[in-house]
CSV table of C-alpha atoms and ligand atoms in Angstrom, one decimal:
chain,number,residue,atom,x,y,z
Y,1,MET,CA,22.8,20.6,10.4
Y,2,ALA,CA,22.4,19.7,6.7
Y,3,GLU,CA,20.0,21.6,4.4
Y,4,PRO,CA,16.2,21.2,4.4
Y,5,VAL,CA,15.0,18.6,2.0
Y,6,ALA,CA,11.4,18.1,0.7
Y,7,PHE,CA,10.6,14.5,-0.1
Y,8,ILE,CA,7.5,13.8,-2.2
Y,9,GLY,CA,6.4,10.2,-2.5
Y,10,LEU,CA,6.9,8.1,0.6
Y,11,GLY,CA,5.9,4.6,-0.8
Y,12,ASN,CA,7.8,1.3,-0.9
Y,13,MET,CA,11.0,3.1,-1.9
Y,14,GLY,CA,10.5,6.7,-0.7
Y,15,ALA,CA,9.9,5.6,2.9
Y,16,PRO,CA,13.2,3.9,3.5
Y,17,MET,CA,15.1,6.5,1.4
Y,18,SER,CA,13.6,9.5,3.3
Y,19,ALA,CA,14.3,7.7,6.6
Y,20,ARG,CA,17.9,7.3,5.7
Y,21,LEU,CA,18.2,11.0,4.9
Y,22,VAL,CA,16.7,11.7,8.4
Y,23,ARG,CA,19.3,9.5,10.0
Y,24,ALA,CA,22.0,11.3,8.0
Y,25,GLY,CA,21.0,14.6,9.7
Y,26,TYR,CA,18.9,16.2,6.9
Y,27,ARG,CA,15.7,18.1,8.0
Y,28,VAL,CA,13.3,16.1,5.8
Y,29,ARG,CA,9.8,17.4,5.3
Y,30,GLY,CA,7.8,14.8,3.4
Y,31,PHE,CA,4.5,14.5,1.7
Y,32,ASP,CA,2.5,11.6,0.3
Y,33,LEU,CA,-1.2,11.2,-0.5
Y,34,SER,CA,-1.3,8.4,2.0
Y,35,PRO,CA,-1.7,9.4,5.6
Y,36,ASP,CA,-0.1,6.1,6.7
Y,37,ALA,CA,3.0,7.0,4.6
Y,38,ARG,CA,3.2,10.5,6.1
Y,39,GLN,CA,2.9,9.0,9.6
Y,40,ALA,CA,5.7,6.5,8.9
Y,41,LEU,CA,8.0,9.4,8.0
Y,42,ALA,CA,7.1,11.2,11.3
Y,43,ASP,CA,7.8,7.9,13.2
Y,44,ALA,CA,11.2,7.8,11.5
Y,45,GLY,CA,12.1,11.3,12.8
Y,46,GLY,CA,11.1,13.4,9.8
Y,47,THR,CA,8.4,16.0,9.5
Y,48,ALA,CA,5.1,15.0,7.9
Y,49,ALA,CA,3.9,17.9,5.8
Y,50,ARG,CA,0.2,18.8,5.7
Y,51,ASP,CA,0.2,19.2,2.0
Y,52,LEU,CA,2.6,19.7,-1.0
Y,53,ALA,CA,3.0,23.4,-0.3
Y,54,ASP,CA,4.0,22.7,3.3
Y,55,ALA,CA,6.5,20.2,2.1
Y,56,VAL,CA,8.3,22.3,-0.5
Y,57,ARG,CA,8.3,25.6,1.4
Y,58,GLY,CA,11.9,26.7,2.1
Y,59,ALA,CA,13.5,23.5,0.7
Y,60,SER,CA,16.6,24.0,-1.3
Y,61,VAL,CA,16.4,20.4,-2.6
Y,62,VAL,CA,13.1,18.6,-3.6
Y,63,VAL,CA,13.3,14.9,-4.0
Y,64,LEU,CA,10.5,13.2,-6.0
Y,65,MET,CA,10.0,9.4,-5.7
Y,66,LEU,CA,6.6,9.1,-7.4
Y,67,PRO,CA,5.0,6.4,-9.6
Y,68,ASN,CA,5.6,7.9,-13.1
Y,69,SER,CA,6.1,11.0,-15.3
Y,70,ALA,CA,2.4,11.9,-15.3
Y,71,VAL,CA,2.4,12.2,-11.4
Y,72,VAL,CA,5.8,14.0,-11.5
Y,73,ALA,CA,4.5,16.6,-14.0
Y,74,ALA,CA,1.2,17.0,-12.1
Y,75,THR,CA,3.2,17.6,-8.9
Y,76,VAL,CA,5.5,20.2,-10.4
Y,77,HIS,CA,2.6,21.9,-12.1
Y,78,ASP,CA,0.5,21.9,-9.0
Y,79,GLY,CA,-0.3,25.5,-7.7
Y,80,GLN,CA,1.1,24.3,-4.4
Y,81,PHE,CA,4.5,23.6,-5.8
Y,82,VAL,CA,6.0,27.0,-5.0
Y,83,VAL,CA,9.8,26.9,-4.7
Y,84,GLU,CA,12.4,29.6,-4.8
Y,85,PRO,CA,14.6,30.2,-7.8
Y,86,GLY,CA,17.9,28.2,-7.2
Y,87,THR,CA,16.0,25.2,-5.9
Y,88,ILE,CA,17.1,21.8,-7.3
Y,89,VAL,CA,14.5,19.1,-8.0
Y,90,VAL,CA,15.8,15.6,-8.1
Y,91,ASP,CA,13.5,13.2,-9.8
Y,92,MET,CA,14.4,9.8,-8.5
Y,93,SER,CA,11.2,8.1,-9.9
Y,94,SER,CA,11.5,5.9,-13.0
Y,95,SER,CA,10.2,8.6,-15.4
Y,96,GLU,CA,10.1,9.0,-19.2
Y,97,PRO,CA,13.4,10.6,-20.4
Y,98,LEU,CA,11.9,12.9,-23.1
Y,99,ARG,CA,9.3,14.2,-20.6
Y,100,THR,CA,12.0,14.7,-18.1
Y,101,ARG,CA,14.0,16.9,-20.6
Y,102,ALA,CA,10.9,18.9,-21.4
Y,103,LEU,CA,10.1,19.4,-17.7
Y,104,ALA,CA,13.7,20.4,-17.0
Y,105,ALA,CA,13.5,23.1,-19.8
Y,106,GLU,CA,10.2,24.4,-18.4
Y,107,LEU,CA,11.5,24.6,-14.8
Y,108,ALA,CA,14.7,26.3,-16.0
Y,109,ASP,CA,12.5,29.2,-17.1
Y,110,ARG,CA,11.4,29.5,-13.5
Y,111,GLY,CA,15.1,29.5,-12.3
Y,112,VAL,CA,14.6,25.9,-11.0
Y,113,THR,CA,17.0,23.1,-11.9
Y,114,LEU,CA,15.7,19.5,-12.5
Y,115,VAL,CA,18.1,16.5,-12.5
Y,116,ASP,CA,17.1,12.9,-12.8
Y,117,ALA,CA,18.5,10.2,-10.4
Y,118,PRO,CA,16.5,7.0,-10.7
Y,119,VAL,CA,17.5,4.0,-8.8
Y,120,SER,CA,18.0,0.2,-9.1
Y,121,GLY,CA,18.2,-2.2,-6.2
Y,122,GLY,CA,14.7,-2.5,-4.8
Y,123,VAL,CA,13.4,-2.0,-1.3
Y,124,SER,CA,16.2,-4.0,0.5
Y,125,ARG,CA,19.0,-1.9,-0.9
Y,126,ALA,CA,16.9,1.3,-0.4
Y,127,ARG,CA,16.9,0.3,3.3
Y,128,SER,CA,20.6,-0.4,3.4
Y,129,GLY,CA,21.7,2.7,1.4
Y,130,GLU,CA,23.2,0.5,-1.4
Y,131,LEU,CA,21.1,1.6,-4.3
Y,132,THR,CA,22.6,2.0,-7.8
Y,133,ILE,CA,21.8,5.6,-8.7
Y,134,MET,CA,22.1,6.8,-12.3
Y,135,THR,CA,22.0,10.5,-12.8
Y,136,GLY,CA,21.3,12.9,-15.6
Y,137,GLY,CA,22.1,16.6,-15.6
Y,138,GLU,CA,24.9,19.2,-15.8
Y,139,PRO,CA,27.9,18.2,-13.8
Y,140,ALA,CA,27.8,21.3,-11.6
Y,141,ASP,CA,24.1,20.6,-10.8
Y,142,LEU,CA,24.8,16.9,-10.1
Y,143,ALA,CA,27.7,17.9,-7.8
Y,144,ARG,CA,25.2,19.8,-5.7
Y,145,VAL,CA,23.1,16.8,-4.9
Y,146,GLU,CA,25.8,14.0,-4.9
Y,147,PRO,CA,26.5,14.4,-1.1
Y,148,LEU,CA,22.8,13.7,-0.4
Y,149,LEU,CA,22.6,10.9,-2.9
Y,150,ALA,CA,25.7,9.3,-1.2
Y,151,HIS,CA,23.5,8.4,1.8
Y,152,LEU,CA,21.2,6.4,-0.5
Y,153,GLY,CA,23.7,4.5,-2.7
Y,154,THR,CA,26.4,4.7,-5.4
Y,155,THR,CA,26.0,7.3,-8.1
Y,156,THR,CA,27.1,7.1,-11.7
Y,157,ARG,CA,26.7,10.1,-14.0
Y,158,ALA,CA,24.9,8.9,-17.1
Y,159,GLY,CA,24.9,12.1,-19.2
Y,160,ALA,CA,22.7,15.1,-19.8
Y,161,VAL,CA,19.3,15.5,-18.1
Y,162,GLY,CA,17.0,12.5,-18.9
Y,163,SER,CA,20.0,10.1,-19.3
Y,164,GLY,CA,19.4,8.5,-15.9
Y,165,HIS,CA,15.8,7.9,-16.8
Y,166,ALA,CA,16.8,6.4,-20.2
Y,167,VAL,CA,19.3,3.9,-18.8
Y,168,LYS,CA,16.9,3.0,-15.9
Y,169,ALA,CA,14.1,2.0,-18.3
Y,170,LEU,CA,16.6,0.1,-20.5
Y,171,ASN,CA,18.0,-1.7,-17.5
Y,172,ASN,CA,14.5,-2.8,-16.5
Y,173,LEU,CA,13.7,-4.0,-19.9
Y,174,VAL,CA,16.7,-6.3,-19.7
Y,175,SER,CA,15.8,-7.3,-16.1
Y,176,ALA,CA,12.2,-8.1,-16.9
Y,177,THR,CA,13.1,-10.1,-20.0
Y,178,HIS,CA,15.7,-12.1,-18.0
Y,179,LEU,CA,13.0,-12.8,-15.3
Y,180,LEU,CA,10.5,-14.0,-17.9
Y,181,VAL,CA,12.9,-16.3,-19.8
Y,182,THR,CA,14.5,-17.6,-16.5
Y,183,SER,CA,11.0,-18.4,-15.3
Y,184,GLU,CA,10.1,-20.2,-18.5
Y,185,ALA,CA,13.3,-22.2,-18.3
Y,186,ILE,CA,12.8,-23.2,-14.6
Y,187,LEU,CA,9.2,-24.2,-15.3
Y,188,ALA,CA,10.3,-26.4,-18.2
Y,189,GLY,CA,13.1,-27.9,-16.1
Y,190,GLU,CA,10.6,-28.7,-13.3
Y,191,ARG,CA,8.3,-30.5,-15.7
Y,192,PHE,CA,11.3,-32.5,-16.9
Y,193,GLY,CA,11.9,-33.5,-13.3
Y,194,LEU,CA,14.7,-31.1,-12.3
Y,195,ASP,CA,14.8,-29.4,-8.9
Y,196,PRO,CA,14.6,-25.6,-9.3
Y,197,ARG,CA,17.2,-25.1,-6.5
Y,198,THR,CA,19.6,-27.3,-8.4
Y,199,MET,CA,18.9,-25.4,-11.6
Y,200,LEU,CA,19.5,-22.0,-9.9
Y,201,SER,CA,22.7,-23.2,-8.4
Y,202,ILE,CA,24.0,-24.3,-11.8
Y,203,PHE,CA,22.7,-21.2,-13.6
Y,204,ASN,CA,24.5,-19.1,-10.9
Y,205,SER,CA,27.8,-20.5,-11.8
Y,206,SER,CA,27.1,-20.6,-15.5
Y,207,SER,CA,26.3,-18.1,-18.3
Y,208,GLY,CA,22.5,-17.9,-17.4
Y,209,ARG,CA,23.3,-16.0,-14.2
Y,210,SER,CA,21.4,-12.7,-13.6
Y,211,GLY,CA,19.6,-10.8,-10.9
Y,212,SER,CA,16.6,-13.1,-11.5
Y,213,THR,CA,18.6,-16.2,-10.7
Y,214,GLU,CA,20.7,-14.7,-7.9
Y,215,ASN,CA,18.0,-12.7,-6.2
Y,216,LYS,CA,14.4,-12.8,-7.4
Y,217,TRP,CA,13.9,-16.6,-7.8
Y,218,PRO,CA,15.7,-17.6,-4.6
Y,219,ASN,CA,14.3,-14.8,-2.4
Y,220,PHE,CA,10.8,-14.1,-3.6
Y,221,ILE,CA,9.6,-16.9,-5.9
Y,222,LEU,CA,10.8,-20.1,-4.4
Y,223,PRO,CA,9.6,-19.2,-0.9
Y,224,GLY,CA,6.3,-18.2,-2.5
Y,225,THR,CA,6.2,-14.8,-0.8
Y,226,TYR,CA,6.2,-12.6,-4.0
Y,227,ASP,CA,7.1,-9.6,-1.8
Y,228,SER,CA,10.0,-7.9,-3.6
Y,229,GLY,CA,8.2,-4.6,-3.1
Y,230,PHE,CA,8.3,-3.7,-6.9
Y,231,GLY,CA,4.9,-3.7,-8.5
Y,232,LEU,CA,4.3,-5.6,-11.8
Y,233,ARG,CA,2.6,-2.5,-13.3
Y,234,LEU,CA,5.7,-0.4,-12.5
Y,235,MET,CA,7.9,-2.9,-14.3
Y,236,LEU,CA,5.5,-2.8,-17.3
Y,237,LYS,CA,5.7,1.0,-17.3
Y,238,ASP,CA,9.5,0.9,-17.4
Y,239,MET,CA,9.4,-1.7,-20.3
Y,240,ARG,CA,7.1,0.6,-22.3
Y,241,ILE,CA,9.3,3.6,-21.7
Y,242,ALA,CA,12.3,1.5,-22.9
Y,243,THR,CA,10.6,0.1,-26.0
Y,244,GLY,CA,9.2,3.6,-26.7
Y,245,LEU,CA,12.7,5.1,-26.5
Y,246,ALA,CA,14.1,2.4,-28.9
Y,247,ASP,CA,11.3,3.2,-31.4
Y,248,GLN,CA,11.9,6.9,-31.1
Y,249,VAL,CA,15.6,6.5,-31.9
Y,250,GLY,CA,15.0,3.8,-34.5
Y,251,ALA,CA,16.8,1.0,-32.7
Y,252,PRO,CA,15.8,-2.7,-33.3
Y,253,ASP,CA,13.7,-4.1,-30.5
Y,254,PRO,CA,11.7,-7.1,-31.6
Y,255,LEU,CA,12.4,-9.1,-28.4
Y,256,GLY,CA,11.7,-6.1,-26.2
Y,257,HIS,CA,8.3,-5.6,-27.8
Y,258,ALA,CA,7.5,-9.4,-27.5
Y,259,ALA,CA,8.5,-9.4,-23.8
Y,260,THR,CA,6.5,-6.2,-23.1
Y,261,GLU,CA,3.4,-7.7,-24.7
Y,262,LEU,CA,3.7,-10.8,-22.4
Y,263,TRP,CA,4.1,-8.6,-19.3
Y,264,ALA,CA,1.1,-6.6,-20.4
Y,265,ARG,CA,-1.0,-9.8,-20.6
Y,266,ALA,CA,0.2,-10.7,-17.1
Y,267,ALA,CA,-0.8,-7.2,-15.8
Y,268,GLU,CA,-4.3,-7.7,-17.2
Y,269,ALA,CA,-4.7,-11.1,-15.6
Y,270,LEU,CA,-3.2,-10.3,-12.2
Y,271,GLU,CA,-4.6,-8.0,-9.5
Y,272,ASP,CA,-3.6,-4.3,-9.5
Y,273,ALA,CA,-1.2,-4.7,-6.5
Y,274,ALA,CA,0.6,-7.7,-7.9
Y,275,ASP,CA,4.4,-7.8,-7.3
Y,276,HIS,CA,6.5,-8.1,-10.4
Y,277,THR,CA,7.8,-11.5,-9.3
Y,278,GLU,CA,4.2,-12.8,-9.7
Y,279,ILE,CA,4.9,-13.0,-13.4
Y,280,VAL,CA,5.7,-16.6,-12.6
Y,281,THR,CA,2.2,-17.3,-11.2
Y,282,TRP,CA,0.8,-15.9,-14.4
Y,283,LEU,CA,3.1,-18.0,-16.5
Y,284,ARG,CA,2.1,-21.1,-14.6
Y,285,LYS,CA,-1.6,-20.4,-15.1
Y,286,ASP,CA,-1.2,-19.4,-18.7
Y,287,ARG,CA,0.1,-22.9,-19.6
Y,288,SER,CA,-2.0,-25.0,-17.1
O,1,NAD,P1,4.8,3.0,-4.5
O,1,NAD,O1,3.6,2.9,-5.3
O,1,NAD,O2,5.1,2.1,-3.4
O,1,NAD,O3,5.0,4.6,-4.0
O,1,NAD,C1,4.6,5.7,-4.7
O,1,NAD,C2,4.0,6.6,-3.6
O,1,NAD,O4,3.7,7.9,-4.3
O,1,NAD,C3,2.8,6.1,-3.0
O,1,NAD,O5,3.0,6.1,-1.5
O,1,NAD,C4,1.7,7.1,-3.4
O,1,NAD,O6,0.7,7.3,-2.4
O,1,NAD,C5,2.5,8.3,-3.6
O,1,NAD,N1,1.9,9.3,-4.5
O,1,NAD,C6,1.2,9.0,-5.7
O,1,NAD,N2,0.8,10.2,-6.2
O,1,NAD,C7,1.2,11.2,-5.4
O,1,NAD,C8,1.0,12.6,-5.4
O,1,NAD,N3,0.4,13.2,-6.4
O,1,NAD,N4,1.5,13.3,-4.4
O,1,NAD,C9,2.2,12.7,-3.3
O,1,NAD,N5,2.3,11.3,-3.3
O,1,NAD,C10,1.8,10.6,-4.3
O,1,NAD,O7,6.0,3.0,-5.6
O,1,NAD,P2,7.6,2.6,-5.3
O,1,NAD,O8,7.8,1.2,-5.4
O,1,NAD,O9,8.0,3.4,-4.1
O,1,NAD,O10,8.2,3.3,-6.6
O,1,NAD,C11,8.4,4.7,-6.7
O,1,NAD,C12,9.2,4.9,-8.0
O,1,NAD,O11,10.5,4.2,-7.9
O,1,NAD,C13,8.5,4.4,-9.3
O,1,NAD,O12,8.8,5.3,-10.4
O,1,NAD,C14,9.2,3.0,-9.5
O,1,NAD,O13,9.1,2.6,-10.9
O,1,NAD,C15,10.6,3.3,-9.0
O,1,NAD,N6,11.3,2.1,-8.5
O,1,NAD,C16,10.8,1.2,-7.7
O,1,NAD,C17,11.5,0.2,-7.2
O,1,NAD,C18,11.0,-0.9,-6.3
O,1,NAD,O14,11.6,-1.9,-6.1
O,1,NAD,N7,9.8,-0.7,-5.6
O,1,NAD,C19,12.9,0.0,-7.6
O,1,NAD,C20,13.4,1.0,-8.4
O,1,NAD,C21,12.6,2.0,-8.9
């Protein structure tokens, strides 16, 4: 029987990820503010903890899959977060790299190790265990959690603690900017009289190909379902982390800032729960 794992944050991503760990034989004790999310873990064969203290008690590994750094810090600082020295905390959320480093240093004083292991791939690849996982931490610490991460996807070591979070945010800045410009191009083509499906097929065998043309447009936008499972506000959070990082290190990022500003306007206009693929509906309305 594999070691006991606490899993905090059982949302769109945390639910399928924790369920995979259960199926792999881990004793998963999970907690989420949402009773429905806790029940879903119990239905998947895990244990729904009453509260945070109940979830982390006796766990040698604590996985966090929470909305952002503020929630991660609040969780770790919660009086209920009582873990033994030697415990390893794996922050798989898309958090802020500099806050991750600070939190890791603080936890180290308590004898607790923090590594970052954010993911890319979305809900479907969380279900199939084919996530791209980018990790930050000391090699020996990462080696401790890699067998567990192997049940969730393929891991690449990015560097010291915080490095996974840095590359994750930068990836999403690229991805969001692709999606926006792809959508602008397809809407322009449509008005010219082109069929979006034909355009996508040509983009996909040309240099305009991206995750937006291969996945997001055909699977969530053309069918009009807008159900990728990744919220627009979460995407905007990642873009802000990435442009903030570029500013902190003095890297040029005029396009990143422009794209982030447009996504922020979409976030203001769309409802709170909007999927990130709904950027297209905002774009259509913005020009109608
Ligand atoms: P989500 O909003 O579906 O899930 C977050 C969960 O955290 C919710 O169930 C919420 O109830 C819970 N939660 C919030 N505060 C809590 C607290 N204090 N204690 C316990 N539970 C709490 O979000 P998600 O889509 O699962 O994303 C989680 C993280 O993964 C985010 O950082 C996101 O940016 C990242 N991410 C998401 C995707 C995606 O496709 N959805 C892909 C890659 C990375």
